[in-house]
Amino acid sequence: MRLIFVLLVFISTFAFAQDQPKSLQKDPYFTPATTPKKNAPPAEKVKHIHSDELRKDDKYDGNNYFTGNVQFSHQGSLLNADLVIVYEEQNFIKAIGNVKLQNADGSVITADEMEYDGNTQRGIARKNVVLTDPKGTVIKTETMYYDKVSNQAYYNTGGTINDGKSTTYAKSATYFLTTRTIDLTGRVKIEDAQYVLEGDNVVQHQNTNIVDINGPTVITNKKNPLNRIVTDKGNYNTNTKEAFLYKNSKVYYNNKILTGDEMYYNQLTGFGKATGNVTLDDPNERRWIKGGYGEIYEKKDSAMMTKNPYAVKALEKDSMYFAAEKILSFQRPDPADIKVKKSFLRAFRKGRFYKSNAQGRADSIAFNETDGVLHMYKDPILWSNGKQVTGDKVEAYFNTEKENIDSLKVLGNAFAISKVDSLNMKDEFNQVKGKLMTIYYGEDNNIKEAKVIGNAQSITYSDDENEETKEKERIGISLTSCGIIDAIFEEKMLYVVACNIGANSDTYPMSKIEPAKRKFPDFNWNTKDRILKWRDILVDTPNYEEVKYSTDNDLYDKAQEAIEKEKAKEEAKKPKRVRR
């Protein structure tokens, strides 16, 4: 009897269970983030609006399902599909086939399948998912999670975002529909007709078309892939193509590279600027410029650097260094062949340059890097291995293959000075001056010859070899003047080998030439401002202590003393008038 009762209970329970629909195992995404508040009103039910047919059988675990032009609504949103399964107790629906969800804000989601929880107002769309926002942005992916309360959508199955101007490819993205902000994580690619942005951790602002960059990113010009922006942090306007860069940033343009602590670059106009530790690198010219502030003009192929700028041009055996208050660099087509570009460097105000065999300073310096021609304007002064050249303007011609100076041209008030003996501290200097001067260098990078035209004058120390001791002895000082002077520089001497047009030359023994005549009135041997090492160009002047040279006037003083004694003797011989 007891066995029969147990069987009856089991059969009735089984039959009851068959009449009860099974609940759905939902995705963890539908689990509320917070516990519902006590005494909170029940959530609004998902409402059936229309369908061609309602069924309830074992097909979907005993749950009601609607087919044919099905439409449901919830909180202002409308859902259409071919088939909708309703899990009544859980306020949950599952839609299959031609699913379309229209939200109150105007956004639309279409997919092959969709699940929606009326309690949490969250949904998951699967297969061929497309989200279109009210302003036309279209997101496509395979699985999308959306939350009506926070009004955001998320995917991590890879997808595309198209706003009509550009297309974004990303592994995962969160779209905040209220602000129209898209947070993209992982590797991201944004592409339009002109440029491609590839980076990690990017945020797109659809309203402003600004992209926030929060990881290593490259923005490439599609027509010229060598022109690109590299940065770890910044903002990029996809409309105006303006980039604001804040960390580890570089701008590549015209085979040059601009870097700085903070940078701005407009890809359309080609204008860029940088502050902080700024460097403009030109690998083709093997030259770079550093400073505190820089600007580039891509279309003009020019750049400017200020705030303690200096430039370094690397050569095979040596390097040249330039500094000034402002440095410009630019390229121009060669008139002889417009396909070839020539490079130029300009240093304005307090210009300085250093090379191992030549150093100089002037108010401004212009250097044709391609042809190796250097111009020095306004108060130029050039030093070369113990020799000094000054004038109104100095032009230096470099041999670009040997990397040495071939010659100098000094235009106006030309003046060349050389120490008679660089090994001693005697106040003895060979000098040659005139209106114009051409100076030629020898194979040892030393000044070898000078040709002076117009009111040419020279002061040279003359030595001769003692026949007995075979040592050089000082003969005296030669004063020469004529229309044209040809002079040869040797290690310690300057020889006038030709003096043409109104020549006049006299040699005075050391005992008979007064010290004031041993130098021209405008003599200025500058040791305070001389550039001895490349770092000296980083300041207006190294301000070295002036070198004190010893004068050697013993012979002249003794001669004058003897003359005075002879005068005194002659005076003593004269009869003296005596008053009575």
PDB file of N, CA and C in Angstrom, residues 311-346:
ATOM      1  N   ALA A 311      73.467  73.676 -33.411  1.00  0.00           N
ATOM      2  CA  ALA A 311      73.379  72.676 -34.467  1.00  0.00           C
ATOM      3  C   ALA A 311      74.698  71.933 -34.563  1.00  0.00           C
ATOM      4  N   VAL A 312      74.609  70.660 -34.917  1.00  0.00           N
ATOM      5  CA  VAL A 312      75.797  69.819 -35.092  1.00  0.00           C
ATOM      6  C   VAL A 312      75.707  69.157 -36.461  1.00  0.00           C
ATOM      7  N   LYS A 313      76.727  69.362 -37.273  1.00  0.00           N
ATOM      8  CA  LYS A 313      76.807  68.683 -38.570  1.00  0.00           C
ATOM      9  C   LYS A 313      77.936  67.673 -38.495  1.00  0.00           C
ATOM     10  N   ALA A 314      77.570  66.393 -38.554  1.00  0.00           N
ATOM     11  CA  ALA A 314      78.567  65.329 -38.424  1.00  0.00           C
ATOM     12  C   ALA A 314      79.266  65.117 -39.759  1.00  0.00           C
ATOM     13  N   LEU A 315      80.591  65.090 -39.731  1.00  0.00           N
ATOM     14  CA  LEU A 315      81.395  64.811 -40.907  1.00  0.00           C
ATOM     15  C   LEU A 315      82.169  63.518 -40.670  1.00  0.00           C
ATOM     16  N   GLU A 316      82.810  63.010 -41.708  1.00  0.00           N
ATOM     17  CA  GLU A 316      83.499  61.730 -41.583  1.00  0.00           C
ATOM     18  C   GLU A 316      84.642  61.800 -40.567  1.00  0.00           C
ATOM     19  N   LYS A 317      85.439  62.863 -40.651  1.00  0.00           N
ATOM     20  CA  LYS A 317      86.605  62.975 -39.787  1.00  0.00           C
ATOM     21  C   LYS A 317      86.452  64.031 -38.707  1.00  0.00           C
ATOM     22  N   ASP A 318      85.440  64.844 -38.816  1.00  0.00           N
ATOM     23  CA  ASP A 318      85.302  65.997 -37.922  1.00  0.00           C
ATOM     24  C   ASP A 318      83.832  66.370 -37.865  1.00  0.00           C
ATOM     25  N   SER A 319      83.491  67.352 -37.063  1.00  0.00           N
ATOM     26  CA  SER A 319      82.117  67.850 -37.006  1.00  0.00           C
ATOM     27  C   SER A 319      82.147  69.365 -36.914  1.00  0.00           C
ATOM     28  N   MET A 320      81.064  69.990 -37.378  1.00  0.00           N
ATOM     29  CA  MET A 320      80.917  71.434 -37.263  1.00  0.00           C
ATOM     30  C   MET A 320      79.779  71.727 -36.303  1.00  0.00           C
ATOM     31  N   TYR A 321      79.964  72.749 -35.467  1.00  0.00           N
ATOM     32  CA  TYR A 321      78.973  73.129 -34.465  1.00  0.00           C
ATOM     33  C   TYR A 321      78.603  74.594 -34.681  1.00  0.00           C
ATOM     34  N   PHE A 322      77.301  74.871 -34.570  1.00  0.00           N
ATOM     35  CA  PHE A 322      76.805  76.237 -34.745  1.00  0.00           C
ATOM     36  C   PHE A 322      75.911  76.605 -33.568  1.00  0.00           C
ATOM     37  N   ALA A 323      75.912  77.887 -33.191  1.00  0.00           N
ATOM     38  CA  ALA A 323      75.013  78.371 -32.151  1.00  0.00           C
ATOM     39  C   ALA A 323      74.696  79.838 -32.419  1.00  0.00           C
ATOM     40  N   ALA A 324      73.546  80.278 -31.915  1.00  0.00           N
ATOM     41  CA  ALA A 324      73.110  81.669 -32.055  1.00  0.00           C
ATOM     42  C   ALA A 324      71.840  81.828 -31.231  1.00  0.00           C
ATOM     43  N   GLU A 325      71.237  83.010 -31.282  1.00  0.00           N
ATOM     44  CA  GLU A 325      69.947  83.188 -30.624  1.00  0.00           C
ATOM     45  C   GLU A 325      68.836  82.500 -31.408  1.00  0.00           C
ATOM     46  N   LYS A 326      68.999  82.382 -32.733  1.00  0.00           N
ATOM     47  CA  LYS A 326      68.009  81.714 -33.571  1.00  0.00           C
ATOM     48  C   LYS A 326      68.739  80.999 -34.699  1.00  0.00           C
ATOM     49  N   ILE A 327      68.316  79.758 -34.965  1.00  0.00           N
ATOM     50  CA  ILE A 327      68.906  78.977 -36.053  1.00  0.00           C
ATOM     51  C   ILE A 327      67.791  78.557 -37.011  1.00  0.00           C
ATOM     52  N   LEU A 328      67.999  78.780 -38.298  1.00  0.00           N
ATOM     53  CA  LEU A 328      67.072  78.355 -39.336  1.00  0.00           C
ATOM     54  C   LEU A 328      67.745  77.309 -40.207  1.00  0.00           C
ATOM     55  N   SER A 329      66.949  76.356 -40.691  1.00  0.00           N
ATOM     56  CA  SER A 329      67.436  75.405 -41.683  1.00  0.00           C
ATOM     57  C   SER A 329      66.367  75.275 -42.763  1.00  0.00           C
ATOM     58  N   PHE A 330      66.797  75.142 -44.010  1.00  0.00           N
ATOM     59  CA  PHE A 330      65.833  74.994 -45.086  1.00  0.00           C
ATOM     60  C   PHE A 330      66.510  74.369 -46.295  1.00  0.00           C
ATOM     61  N   GLN A 331      65.681  73.887 -47.213  1.00  0.00           N
ATOM     62  CA  GLN A 331      66.168  73.308 -48.456  1.00  0.00           C
ATOM     63  C   GLN A 331      65.515  74.016 -49.633  1.00  0.00           C
ATOM     64  N   ARG A 332      66.274  74.176 -50.721  1.00  0.00           N
ATOM     65  CA  ARG A 332      65.770  74.808 -51.925  1.00  0.00           C
ATOM     66  C   ARG A 332      66.259  74.014 -53.142  1.00  0.00           C
ATOM     67  N   PRO A 333      65.452  73.994 -54.209  1.00  0.00           N
ATOM     68  CA  PRO A 333      65.895  73.286 -55.419  1.00  0.00           C
ATOM     69  C   PRO A 333      67.150  73.930 -56.004  1.00  0.00           C
ATOM     70  N   ASP A 334      68.011  73.096 -56.543  1.00  0.00           N
ATOM     71  CA  ASP A 334      69.218  73.567 -57.213  1.00  0.00           C
ATOM     72  C   ASP A 334      68.810  74.185 -58.557  1.00  0.00           C
ATOM     73  N   PRO A 335      69.161  75.452 -58.815  1.00  0.00           N
ATOM     74  CA  PRO A 335      68.787  76.071 -60.099  1.00  0.00           C
ATOM     75  C   PRO A 335      69.272  75.269 -61.303  1.00  0.00           C
ATOM     76  N   ALA A 336      70.380  74.559 -61.136  1.00  0.00           N
ATOM     77  CA  ALA A 336      70.914  73.772 -62.248  1.00  0.00           C
ATOM     78  C   ALA A 336      70.139  72.476 -62.460  1.00  0.00           C
ATOM     79  N   ASP A 337      69.504  71.984 -61.401  1.00  0.00           N
ATOM     80  CA  ASP A 337      68.729  70.743 -61.490  1.00  0.00           C
ATOM     81  C   ASP A 337      67.678  70.771 -60.383  1.00  0.00           C
ATOM     82  N   ILE A 338      66.445  71.073 -60.746  1.00  0.00           N
ATOM     83  CA  ILE A 338      65.396  71.263 -59.734  1.00  0.00           C
ATOM     84  C   ILE A 338      65.066  69.975 -58.989  1.00  0.00           C
ATOM     85  N   LYS A 339      65.528  68.830 -59.507  1.00  0.00           N
ATOM     86  CA  LYS A 339      65.292  67.573 -58.796  1.00  0.00           C
ATOM     87  C   LYS A 339      66.223  67.413 -57.603  1.00  0.00           C
ATOM     88  N   VAL A 340      67.290  68.210 -57.594  1.00  0.00           N
ATOM     89  CA  VAL A 340      68.277  68.163 -56.505  1.00  0.00           C
ATOM     90  C   VAL A 340      68.010  69.296 -55.540  1.00  0.00           C
ATOM     91  N   LYS A 341      68.015  68.981 -54.241  1.00  0.00           N
ATOM     92  CA  LYS A 341      67.806  70.007 -53.222  1.00  0.00           C
ATOM     93  C   LYS A 341      69.113  70.358 -52.532  1.00  0.00           C
ATOM     94  N   LYS A 342      69.274  71.650 -52.304  1.00  0.00           N
ATOM     95  CA  LYS A 342      70.432  72.126 -51.548  1.00  0.00           C
ATOM     96  C   LYS A 342      69.990  72.504 -50.141  1.00  0.00           C
ATOM     97  N   SER A 343      70.853  72.251 -49.182  1.00  0.00           N
ATOM     98  CA  SER A 343      70.533  72.510 -47.783  1.00  0.00           C
ATOM     99  C   SER A 343      71.286  73.733 -47.276  1.00  0.00           C
ATOM    100  N   PHE A 344      70.579  74.534 -46.465  1.00  0.00           N
ATOM    101  CA  PHE A 344      71.151  75.769 -45.938  1.00  0.00           C
ATOM    102  C   PHE A 344      70.898  75.858 -44.434  1.00  0.00           C
ATOM    103  N   LEU A 345      71.827  76.521 -43.756  1.00  0.00           N
ATOM    104  CA  LEU A 345      71.719  76.762 -42.317  1.00  0.00           C
ATOM    105  C   LEU A 345      71.973  78.237 -42.058  1.00  0.00           C
ATOM    106  N   ARG A 346      71.147  78.857 -41.195  1.00  0.00           N
ATOM    107  CA  ARG A 346      71.321  80.268 -40.842  1.00  0.00           C
ATOM    108  C   ARG A 346      71.370  80.392 -39.320  1.00  0.00           C
TER     109      ARG A 346
END
